[in-house]
XYZ file of C-alpha atoms in Angstrom:
661
model
C -34.596 90.795 11.814
C -38.210 89.569 11.450
C -38.917 85.890 11.891
C -40.466 83.752 9.143
C -41.675 81.092 11.590
C -44.175 78.962 9.702
C -47.022 77.182 11.366
C -48.487 74.118 9.623
C -50.501 75.028 6.530
C -48.882 78.448 6.107
C -47.040 77.862 2.817
C -46.267 80.876 0.732
C -46.712 80.686 -3.002
C -43.763 80.700 -5.417
C -42.812 83.571 -7.703
C -44.611 83.475 -11.016
C -42.086 82.596 -13.739
C -44.273 81.886 -16.760
C -47.832 82.671 -17.757
C -49.807 80.527 -20.193
C -49.155 82.019 -23.679
C -52.132 83.312 -25.695
C -51.371 80.946 -28.582
C -51.213 77.779 -26.468
C -54.218 76.184 -28.266
C -52.579 76.548 -31.652
C -48.931 75.809 -30.906
C -48.993 72.792 -28.578
C -49.989 69.122 -28.717
C -52.404 69.547 -25.824
C -53.960 72.568 -27.480
C -54.598 70.583 -30.663
C -55.962 67.730 -28.550
C -58.438 70.073 -26.832
C -59.642 71.308 -30.231
C -60.075 67.699 -31.333
C -62.112 66.921 -28.190
C -64.439 69.783 -29.071
C -64.746 68.585 -32.669
C -65.639 65.102 -31.456
C -68.284 66.487 -29.141
C -66.485 65.105 -26.081
C -65.539 68.287 -24.183
C -65.452 72.064 -24.645
C -62.473 73.185 -22.616
C -60.195 76.199 -22.712
C -58.376 75.698 -19.433
C -56.425 72.873 -17.820
C -58.585 72.583 -14.720
C -61.711 71.570 -16.659
C -59.719 69.185 -18.816
C -58.167 67.490 -15.769
C -61.553 67.303 -14.027
C -63.048 65.544 -17.065
C -60.100 63.151 -17.273
C -60.622 61.872 -13.711
C -64.412 61.823 -13.656
C -64.929 60.394 -17.189
C -62.095 57.916 -16.971
C -63.228 55.654 -19.808
C -63.865 58.541 -22.207
C -60.499 60.164 -21.410
C -58.364 57.076 -22.039
C -60.346 56.168 -25.133
C -59.618 59.675 -26.419
C -55.891 59.105 -25.854
C -56.127 55.904 -27.879
C -58.067 57.576 -30.670
C -56.186 60.899 -30.861
C -52.784 59.266 -30.956
C -54.007 56.418 -33.181
C -52.893 53.620 -30.902
C -53.516 50.072 -32.196
C -54.910 48.127 -29.250
C -57.064 45.607 -31.106
C -60.683 45.240 -30.020
C -60.976 45.434 -26.254
C -64.400 44.916 -24.784
C -64.050 47.854 -22.406
C -61.600 50.534 -21.275
C -61.748 49.837 -17.562
C -63.679 46.673 -16.730
C -63.080 46.697 -12.980
C -61.986 49.698 -10.956
C -60.776 47.965 -7.803
C -57.440 48.988 -6.414
C -55.556 46.682 -6.477
C -57.070 44.621 -9.247
C -58.234 47.161 -11.848
C -58.669 45.501 -15.235
C -57.730 47.598 -18.264
C -58.706 46.920 -21.908
C -59.815 43.290 -21.559
C -59.431 41.500 -24.870
C -56.804 44.001 -26.146
C -54.024 42.806 -28.491
C -51.102 45.183 -28.848
C -47.346 45.742 -28.970
C -45.404 48.550 -27.371
C -42.478 47.905 -29.708
C -44.648 48.200 -32.817
C -45.690 51.720 -31.828
C -42.116 52.732 -30.943
C -40.968 51.654 -34.434
C -43.892 52.826 -36.545
C -42.130 55.982 -37.645
C -39.980 55.250 -40.669
C -37.530 57.079 -42.887
C -34.076 58.604 -42.789
C -34.662 60.984 -39.833
C -32.603 60.332 -36.716
C -34.223 58.005 -34.198
C -31.442 57.411 -31.669
C -28.263 59.459 -31.080
C -25.625 58.113 -28.726
C -23.038 60.444 -27.237
C -20.423 59.040 -24.912
C -17.134 59.625 -23.124
C -16.110 56.094 -24.126
C -16.462 56.175 -27.930
C -17.484 58.389 -30.844
C -20.999 59.588 -31.566
C -23.400 56.962 -32.878
C -26.549 57.676 -34.904
C -29.387 55.360 -35.940
C -32.031 56.576 -38.325
C -35.571 55.331 -38.038
C -35.003 52.736 -40.702
C -31.664 51.656 -39.224
C -33.270 51.287 -35.844
C -35.985 49.044 -37.275
C -33.381 46.956 -39.115
C -31.192 46.504 -36.032
C -34.217 45.627 -33.837
C -35.358 43.016 -36.399
C -31.816 41.497 -36.549
C -31.489 41.505 -32.744
C -34.897 39.845 -32.355
C -33.865 37.058 -34.780
C -30.660 36.634 -32.775
C -32.511 36.386 -29.488
C -34.874 33.824 -30.970
C -31.862 31.734 -32.048
C -30.724 31.850 -28.404
C -34.050 30.400 -27.391
C -35.759 33.566 -26.156
C -39.515 33.419 -26.491
C -42.548 35.089 -25.086
C -42.329 35.642 -21.319
C -38.594 34.911 -21.040
C -36.424 37.555 -19.346
C -33.542 39.327 -21.109
C -31.184 41.174 -18.768
C -28.773 43.999 -19.571
C -25.733 45.272 -17.695
C -25.365 48.184 -20.085
C -24.803 51.938 -20.136
C -27.274 54.342 -21.773
C -26.198 53.602 -25.339
C -28.141 52.878 -28.597
C -27.505 49.114 -28.247
C -29.510 49.088 -25.048
C -32.524 50.579 -26.858
C -32.135 48.133 -29.755
C -31.984 45.120 -27.419
C -34.924 46.356 -25.327
C -37.167 46.838 -28.383
C -36.092 43.483 -29.796
C -37.028 41.835 -26.491
C -40.404 43.573 -26.481
C -40.990 42.582 -30.126
C -40.866 38.897 -29.081
C -43.094 39.408 -26.049
C -40.151 38.688 -23.807
C -39.448 40.783 -20.677
C -36.625 43.345 -20.270
C -34.618 44.069 -17.115
C -31.571 46.273 -16.842
C -28.966 47.612 -14.451
C -26.313 50.239 -15.137
C -22.693 49.028 -15.015
C -22.154 51.410 -12.089
C -24.083 48.876 -9.986
C -21.986 46.534 -7.881
C -22.281 42.791 -8.154
C -24.448 42.390 -5.044
C -26.889 45.020 -6.266
C -27.191 43.362 -9.680
C -27.665 39.866 -8.286
C -30.287 41.083 -5.794
C -32.248 42.265 -8.830
C -31.569 39.799 -11.615
C -31.700 36.608 -9.575
C -35.318 37.330 -8.679
C -36.401 37.170 -12.315
C -34.070 34.415 -13.654
C -33.012 35.884 -17.014
C -32.148 33.607 -19.956
C -29.780 36.035 -21.702
C -27.452 38.684 -20.340
C -26.018 41.549 -22.414
C -23.068 43.328 -20.895
C -20.086 45.636 -21.461
C -16.679 44.847 -20.102
C -15.871 48.477 -19.254
C -16.588 52.156 -19.824
C -15.143 55.610 -19.358
C -16.490 58.098 -16.834
C -14.951 61.502 -17.515
C -11.213 60.855 -17.771
C -11.409 57.568 -15.784
C -11.489 54.107 -17.285
C -13.690 51.620 -15.401
C -13.084 47.890 -15.937
C -16.190 45.695 -15.402
C -14.870 42.343 -16.732
C -14.536 40.754 -13.294
C -17.964 42.001 -12.205
C -19.598 40.461 -15.304
C -17.873 37.199 -14.598
C -19.141 37.146 -11.037
C -22.670 38.073 -12.086
C -22.599 35.248 -14.602
C -21.639 32.610 -12.082
C -24.494 33.645 -9.787
C -27.181 33.472 -12.415
C -27.658 29.757 -13.231
C -30.698 30.590 -15.406
C -28.437 32.141 -18.093
C -28.029 30.221 -21.332
C -26.037 32.977 -23.133
C -24.011 36.107 -22.432
C -23.631 38.756 -25.141
C -20.603 41.070 -25.291
C -21.587 44.577 -26.396
C -18.314 46.159 -27.603
C -17.771 49.538 -25.926
C -14.507 50.242 -24.171
C -11.655 49.784 -26.641
C -9.460 46.830 -25.807
C -11.946 45.160 -23.425
C -14.342 42.250 -23.998
C -16.573 39.990 -21.937
C -14.961 36.557 -21.684
C -16.652 33.483 -23.153
C -19.480 35.392 -24.782
C -21.340 35.874 -28.017
C -20.287 39.015 -29.901
C -22.968 41.672 -30.414
C -22.342 41.568 -34.162
C -23.172 37.880 -34.155
C -26.364 38.478 -32.249
C -27.609 40.717 -35.047
C -28.823 38.016 -37.459
C -29.525 39.292 -40.990
C -32.782 38.579 -42.725
C -32.931 35.411 -44.898
C -33.828 37.673 -47.793
C -31.485 40.705 -48.110
C -33.301 43.966 -47.566
C -36.270 42.300 -45.847
C -36.586 44.221 -42.580
C -40.160 43.256 -41.879
C -40.797 42.621 -38.169
C -43.399 40.247 -36.758
C -44.558 41.864 -33.541
C -45.878 39.556 -30.856
C -49.374 40.917 -30.061
C -49.974 40.545 -26.367
C -52.764 41.348 -23.818
C -52.769 44.782 -22.175
C -51.188 43.481 -18.951
C -48.455 41.377 -20.545
C -45.096 42.244 -18.905
C -42.936 44.654 -20.894
C -40.176 45.280 -18.385
C -39.371 44.899 -14.725
C -38.106 47.928 -12.764
C -36.581 47.680 -9.359
C -37.011 49.806 -6.261
C -33.814 51.304 -4.837
C -33.186 48.267 -2.649
C -31.841 50.300 0.277
C -33.601 47.934 2.685
C -33.954 44.239 1.826
C -34.371 42.881 -1.665
C -35.482 45.516 -4.180
C -39.108 45.163 -5.251
C -39.335 43.700 -8.800
C -42.062 45.929 -10.252
C -43.729 44.548 -13.377
C -44.937 47.059 -15.951
C -47.109 46.119 -18.888
C -47.136 46.792 -22.645
C -50.538 48.452 -22.450
C -49.825 50.470 -19.330
C -46.608 51.938 -20.697
C -48.122 52.565 -24.108
C -51.073 54.570 -22.797
C -49.346 56.371 -19.911
C -46.199 57.391 -21.769
C -48.093 58.500 -24.879
C -50.292 60.710 -22.655
C -47.431 62.022 -20.538
C -44.937 62.709 -23.284
C -47.532 64.043 -25.755
C -49.918 65.998 -23.635
C -47.582 67.135 -20.824
C -44.057 67.210 -22.291
C -45.419 68.497 -25.616
C -43.342 65.956 -27.592
C -44.199 65.604 -31.262
C -42.909 64.122 -34.517
C -39.441 65.442 -35.349
C -38.490 66.590 -31.813
C -35.217 65.752 -30.097
C -35.732 64.404 -26.623
C -33.154 64.105 -23.881
C -33.286 63.201 -20.198
C -30.043 62.322 -18.510
C -30.303 58.827 -16.991
C -28.676 55.491 -16.590
C -30.344 52.209 -17.575
C -30.929 51.536 -13.920
C -33.418 54.367 -13.488
C -37.016 54.547 -14.764
C -36.201 57.795 -16.525
C -34.350 55.675 -19.131
C -37.507 53.676 -19.878
C -39.538 56.894 -19.997
C -37.050 58.537 -22.373
C -37.142 55.593 -24.838
C -40.904 56.155 -25.070
C -40.308 59.449 -26.860
C -40.006 57.216 -29.919
C -43.754 56.596 -29.569
C -44.336 60.232 -30.536
C -41.785 60.267 -33.364
C -39.032 62.097 -31.514
C -35.369 61.288 -31.706
C -33.861 60.112 -28.412
C -30.429 61.327 -27.345
C -28.486 58.941 -25.100
C -25.556 60.235 -23.065
C -23.142 58.043 -21.073
C -20.504 59.547 -18.876
C -19.882 62.249 -16.256
C -22.447 65.009 -16.855
C -20.195 67.595 -15.202
C -16.966 66.748 -17.113
C -14.881 68.423 -18.255
C -17.069 71.362 -17.102
C -20.586 71.923 -15.826
C -21.503 73.194 -19.309
C -20.997 69.751 -20.975
C -24.657 68.717 -21.276
C -25.731 72.167 -22.326
C -23.138 72.042 -25.101
C -24.646 68.711 -26.103
C -28.159 70.278 -26.089
C -26.993 72.947 -28.477
C -25.131 70.565 -30.761
C -28.100 68.122 -31.042
C -30.682 70.931 -31.167
C -32.663 69.386 -28.342
C -36.266 70.425 -27.954
C -36.687 68.867 -24.519
C -33.889 68.827 -21.949
C -34.379 66.747 -18.785
C -32.116 66.025 -15.817
C -32.167 65.568 -12.040
C -32.836 68.323 -9.556
C -29.362 67.823 -8.166
C -27.866 68.540 -11.620
C -29.545 71.915 -11.833
C -28.517 72.814 -8.321
C -24.912 71.814 -9.161
C -25.005 74.091 -12.157
C -26.248 76.871 -9.938
C -23.721 76.191 -7.237
C -20.970 76.252 -9.856
C -22.210 79.739 -10.881
C -22.674 78.418 -14.429
C -23.767 81.063 -16.869
C -25.089 79.585 -20.116
C -23.414 81.477 -22.886
C -25.566 82.950 -25.633
C -23.085 81.448 -28.062
C -24.448 78.001 -27.199
C -27.754 78.728 -28.999
C -30.190 76.816 -26.872
C -33.188 78.378 -28.707
C -34.482 74.965 -29.725
C -35.266 73.969 -26.102
C -39.003 74.459 -25.336
C -39.058 72.835 -21.905
C -36.696 71.774 -19.146
C -37.603 68.726 -17.095
C -36.549 67.957 -13.536
C -37.145 64.850 -11.392
C -35.418 62.457 -8.961
C -35.882 64.784 -5.942
C -37.580 68.080 -5.154
C -36.325 70.991 -7.279
C -35.992 73.913 -4.844
C -37.174 77.394 -5.747
C -33.542 78.360 -6.247
C -33.241 75.755 -8.977
C -36.320 77.077 -10.746
C -34.935 80.583 -10.518
C -31.611 79.543 -12.012
C -33.271 77.789 -14.957
C -35.577 80.772 -15.515
C -32.654 83.186 -15.515
C -30.632 81.085 -17.971
C -33.463 79.993 -20.232
C -36.248 82.597 -19.879
C -39.740 81.747 -21.021
C -39.295 78.012 -21.019
C -41.668 75.563 -19.292
C -39.889 74.245 -16.181
C -41.406 70.808 -15.790
C -40.659 69.637 -12.262
C -42.292 66.209 -11.814
C -42.846 63.688 -9.054
C -43.885 60.055 -9.399
C -41.461 57.194 -9.619
C -40.450 53.694 -10.502
C -43.715 52.392 -9.157
C -45.744 53.789 -12.092
C -42.795 54.608 -14.406
C -44.230 58.100 -14.797
C -45.377 61.019 -12.687
C -48.446 61.886 -10.653
C -47.826 65.628 -10.747
C -45.892 67.509 -13.398
C -46.322 70.449 -15.770
C -48.432 71.367 -18.780
C -48.184 74.079 -21.437
C -51.697 75.114 -20.243
C -50.790 76.073 -16.677
C -48.548 78.792 -15.196
C -45.144 77.948 -13.740
C -44.260 79.126 -10.235
C -40.889 78.909 -8.605
C -40.606 75.871 -6.294
C -43.966 74.403 -7.297
C -45.083 71.443 -9.415
C -47.547 72.953 -11.812
C -50.470 70.464 -11.948
C -51.716 66.934 -11.502
C -51.243 64.735 -14.548
C -54.261 64.097 -16.708
C -56.130 60.978 -15.685
C -54.375 61.064 -12.288
C -56.799 61.739 -9.440
C -54.287 63.098 -6.905
C -55.288 64.192 -3.401
C -53.630 65.172 -0.140
C -55.183 63.310 2.735
C -55.235 64.640 6.284
C -54.717 62.394 9.297
C -58.526 62.049 9.475
C -58.674 60.797 5.840
C -60.135 63.973 4.320
C -58.795 65.663 1.148
C -57.219 68.952 2.120
C -55.898 71.992 0.214
C -53.211 74.441 1.207
C -51.774 72.205 3.905
C -49.627 69.058 3.847
C -51.230 65.642 3.506
C -50.474 62.126 2.409
C -50.310 61.790 -1.386
C -52.961 59.350 -2.632
C -54.419 58.403 -5.993
C -58.155 57.832 -5.901
C -58.729 56.297 -9.345
C -56.850 53.533 -11.157
C -54.040 54.446 -13.573
C -53.122 52.156 -16.512
C -49.469 52.274 -15.518
C -50.003 50.997 -11.992
C -47.917 47.825 -11.898
C -49.206 44.423 -12.943
C -47.689 43.375 -9.623
C -44.312 42.309 -8.200
C -42.453 39.449 -9.847
C -42.833 36.258 -7.798
C -45.377 37.879 -5.436
C -48.753 36.387 -4.671
C -50.213 39.905 -4.494
C -49.762 40.361 -0.812
C -46.559 42.418 -0.916
C -47.901 44.546 -3.754
C -51.117 45.228 -1.836
C -49.275 46.003 1.390
C -46.915 48.425 -0.413
C -49.586 50.749 -1.770
C -53.107 49.916 -0.646
C -52.965 48.815 2.986
C -52.755 52.222 4.644
C -55.774 53.733 2.769
C -57.856 50.854 1.364
C -59.188 51.515 -2.134
C -56.588 54.194 -2.846
C -52.956 54.149 -3.880
C -50.798 55.604 -1.095
C -47.426 56.644 -2.479
C -45.536 57.615 0.654
C -44.937 61.256 -0.201
C -46.099 64.318 1.737
C -47.758 66.791 -0.573
C -49.458 70.215 -0.332
C -52.028 70.913 -3.097
C -53.101 74.500 -3.591
C -56.507 75.735 -4.755
C -55.233 76.051 -8.316
C -53.990 72.424 -8.180
C -50.302 73.269 -8.195
C -48.409 71.377 -5.501
C -45.324 71.070 -3.402
C -43.748 67.778 -2.382
C -42.194 68.034 1.061
C -40.487 64.648 1.247
C -41.353 61.136 2.224
C -44.318 60.840 4.578
C -42.400 58.273 6.625
C -39.618 60.863 7.058
C -41.875 63.698 8.162
C -40.289 65.845 10.918
C -42.802 66.378 13.732
C -41.410 68.555 16.501
C -43.837 69.571 19.156
C -46.788 69.424 16.733
C -45.062 71.406 13.999
C -44.664 69.111 10.993
C -42.231 69.872 8.203
C -41.030 67.797 5.284
C -37.366 67.075 4.682
C -37.466 69.134 1.466
C -38.141 72.209 3.561
C -34.800 71.687 5.300
C -32.852 71.066 2.171
C -34.147 74.220 0.421
C -32.782 76.307 3.284
C -29.545 74.444 4.133
C -28.352 73.825 0.592
C -28.859 77.467 -0.300
C -26.035 78.394 2.072
C -22.732 78.962 0.329
C -20.249 76.263 1.353
C -22.889 73.532 1.824
C -23.052 71.115 -1.089
C -25.429 68.435 0.256
C -27.436 67.517 3.329
C -29.697 64.880 4.922
C -31.934 65.264 7.959
C -33.526 62.644 10.215
C -35.692 62.835 13.317
C -35.461 60.202 16.045
C -38.699 60.063 18.008
C -38.766 60.173 21.775
C -40.597 57.140 23.226
C -41.564 59.287 26.231
C -43.323 61.841 24.023
C -40.641 64.468 24.080
C -39.218 66.485 21.183
C -36.924 63.645 20.064
C -33.563 64.143 18.424
C -33.152 66.084 15.192
C -29.892 65.358 13.347
C -28.674 67.208 10.247
C -25.851 65.708 8.199
C -24.091 68.085 5.822
C -21.161 67.983 3.430
C -19.172 70.723 1.727
C -15.792 72.144 1.022
C -14.923 73.210 4.576
C -12.133 73.303 7.176
C -12.481 73.424 10.955
C -12.844 77.211 10.998
C -15.377 77.497 8.189
C -17.201 74.441 9.493
C -17.935 76.136 12.788
C -19.049 79.303 11.060
C -21.312 77.459 8.649
C -22.852 75.403 11.439
C -23.854 78.638 13.171
C -25.277 80.022 9.907
C -27.271 76.816 9.357
C -28.748 77.120 12.847
C -29.708 80.744 12.326
C -31.266 80.208 8.919
C -33.327 77.237 10.025
C -34.577 79.098 13.084
C -35.668 82.160 11.085
C -36.849 80.511 7.881
C -38.472 77.266 9.216
C -39.192 77.268 12.934
C -37.334 77.484 16.251
C -38.482 73.923 16.982
C -36.618 72.648 13.953
C -33.141 73.814 14.880
C -31.090 70.583 14.807
C -29.798 69.055 17.998
C -26.678 68.024 16.064
C -25.106 69.256 12.855
C -22.688 66.571 11.617
C -20.191 67.196 8.792
C -19.533 64.282 6.536
C -17.275 63.647 3.527
C -20.372 62.797 1.495
C -24.119 62.286 1.925
C -25.289 58.702 1.268
C -27.424 58.472 -1.864
C -28.720 55.666 -4.048
C -27.208 55.059 -7.459
C -30.077 57.111 -8.933
C -29.222 60.038 -6.635
C -31.910 59.786 -3.981
C -31.119 60.621 -0.341
C -31.677 57.619 1.924
C -33.366 59.256 4.869
C -35.252 56.196 6.189
C -32.267 53.807 6.045
C -30.104 56.343 7.909
C -32.825 56.701 10.516
C -32.933 52.895 10.942
C -29.150 52.811 11.244
C -29.316 55.375 14.071
C -32.038 53.350 15.761
C -29.828 50.244 15.925
C -30.387 48.336 12.680
C -27.115 46.644 11.610
C -25.403 48.476 8.750
C -25.508 45.439 6.436
C -29.300 45.288 6.907
C -29.796 49.005 6.303
C -28.633 49.151 2.671
C -26.788 47.044 0.184
C -23.458 48.728 -0.500
C -23.848 48.115 -4.252
C -27.039 50.141 -4.275
C -25.304 53.323 -3.047
C -23.079 55.920 -4.639
C -21.038 56.338 -1.506
C -21.506 53.472 0.940
C -18.621 54.722 3.063
C -20.829 57.572 4.201
C -22.964 55.152 6.224
C -19.834 54.012 8.099
C -19.003 57.629 8.848
C -22.475 58.141 10.284
C -22.229 55.005 12.382
C -18.801 56.066 13.688
C -20.202 59.437 14.726
C -23.243 57.843 16.387
C -21.059 55.499 18.450
C -19.182 58.528 19.835
C -22.451 60.301 20.725
C-alpha cells in the first residue's frame, strides 16, 4: 500500500463539486449587484476575484455601495471609515440608524417568522403581525422602565417570541442578551451578571424530542443571583408550567392607545451603539461579553446574507441554532432582506435523522443551514433523502460551527446535487464569517470557497509574511464594520489583547488556515492547538477528517502535550463510538494505520483513549485547549464551567484516565 505521508504545505485540492453557472449574473443577488456597480461606473467585474480585490482595496467605496444598493438608511455620516486603526477603527461618524427599522421595513401578509417546535404547535407571524407584536412588546418594555442602553436578557428557546422581544429591545435602543434554556445556572449567571440586565424573559420548561425538561427551579436561581432585575416575564411554552412571580407575556404586549395604530418610533442611534452582547464559550474563566453594534450588524449581515447567501425578498431562511449561539442572531438578520425566518426548537435528530429535511420540504426553505456535526451525523446514519421530500426549493446548504470534512461535502452533493455548499468560518467575535461561499465561485469538496467581500484575509507564516498553499495564522488586515465595539466592562485592554496583541495592526483570530492561489481555503483548527511533531505541523481538523471517517467512530478530540526537553511530546487521541472491548481493540489498530498512511508516521497517537462522550461546548465545539490544560495540571473546575458543556462528565473521565497513566 502506498503511503500518503504529507509534508507541510503539500495539501491536495478537493474534488470539484460545482462550477459557476453561466447565468450567475442574471439569476443571483451578487450578479445583479455587479451589474449595478458597472452602471454606476464603480467597477467592471465578471469574476469574484476582481470584485473581492476591489472590496478590500477600495474599502470606502465598497461599503458605500452596500449602503446604496440595499437602500440602507444610515442618516448623514461624514465618512465611511474615518480612522482605520485596529483596534479603534471609526465607522460612519455622525450616522443615525436603527437595525430594527430595517428588519421590520417589509410589510404585508407574507410570512415573516415561522416557529416549529417539539413543545407546541406551529406558530406563524406575518410581516404585519410581527410589526404589531414588536410595537406592543416595546410599549410593555417601556412600561417596565426599559430605556436606551438598558439590558434585556432572555432565557428562551429559538421561538418567535425571542425574535419579537429582541426587535422590541432594539427598537428602544436597549441592548439584548440571551442564553438558551439548555444552559445551566452557573453558565447563565457567568454571562448575565456581567451586564446587569433590567428585565429577564424566560420559559419554565420545554420538550426535547420525547423528553420534558423543567426549568422552573433554574429560573428561580438565576433570578436570585441577578439583583439588577426589576421584572421577570413568563413566556408560556411548556403546557402546565409557568415562571413563578412573573409578568405574563400577554401582559407585556401592551396594545396601542388607538386601536389599529401599529406605528413604531424607532430610536435612531449612532453606528457603534450596542445592539446585542454575545458571549464566548466560557470554557476557561468568565466568557467574554462581546458588544456588537447596530451599524456593524446592519452592514455586515446585509452584505453576507445578500451577496454571499443569495437571500432575497420572499425567500425562506433556516439555520438550526439555539439563542445561545451567534447563528441565531445571524438568522434573524434574514429579515433585513425580506426573507421569512424559520425557527426550530427541539432535537434535530428526533424521531429520525430526516426530521429537519422534512421541515425543509414542508416550509419550502430556500436556504438550509446547520452545523458540520449535523451533516456528518446524517452521513453516519446512512440517511438517504427521499425524492418524495421535494427539496427542490433549496438553493444553498450552509455549514458552520466546526470544519466540514470532505466526506460531509460529498454527502450533501450526493443528496442535493448542484446546490451551493456554503461552508463558513468566522465566529461570535464578528457575528459573521471571514471565509464562506459565493454563487460566483466553484465549490470543492472540503474547501471553503472564498474570502468574504470586504474581508482582507491572509495566512501569516511564522516570519509574518502572507503565504499561499501552506498553513498560516488567520489574520484580517483591514477593519470590518462588525468587529466588536469592545467587551462589556472592559477598558479596552482585554479586547486589544484578545485580537491585536500578537500581530499589531491586524486582527489575529486564532485559527490555522491554508489559502490557495484561487483564494479558496481550508481551516485546520485552532492555531493554539496546532500539532507540531518533529517539525511536521498539522491541524486538529486533519485528524478528525481521518478518524471520524472510520466506521464505528462517532467523535474524537486530539491534543498534543509538548516536551519541555524538546522531544516529540505526547500525542493523545480521545475517541467515542458504539464499541465493545473486542471492536475497540480492532478500531484502535485501524485508527493507527489510517493516521500513519493518510497523515504522517509522526502523528500516530501515543495513546488512543475511548470515552463515553467527547466534551463539547453547548454550541457543539470541541474543547481542545481546555482538555490540554486539564492534562497539564489545571484543576478541573478552572478548566471549564460545567454549565457551558454538553457533557461535563467527559472531563472527569479524561481526568480519571490521566491519573492512571
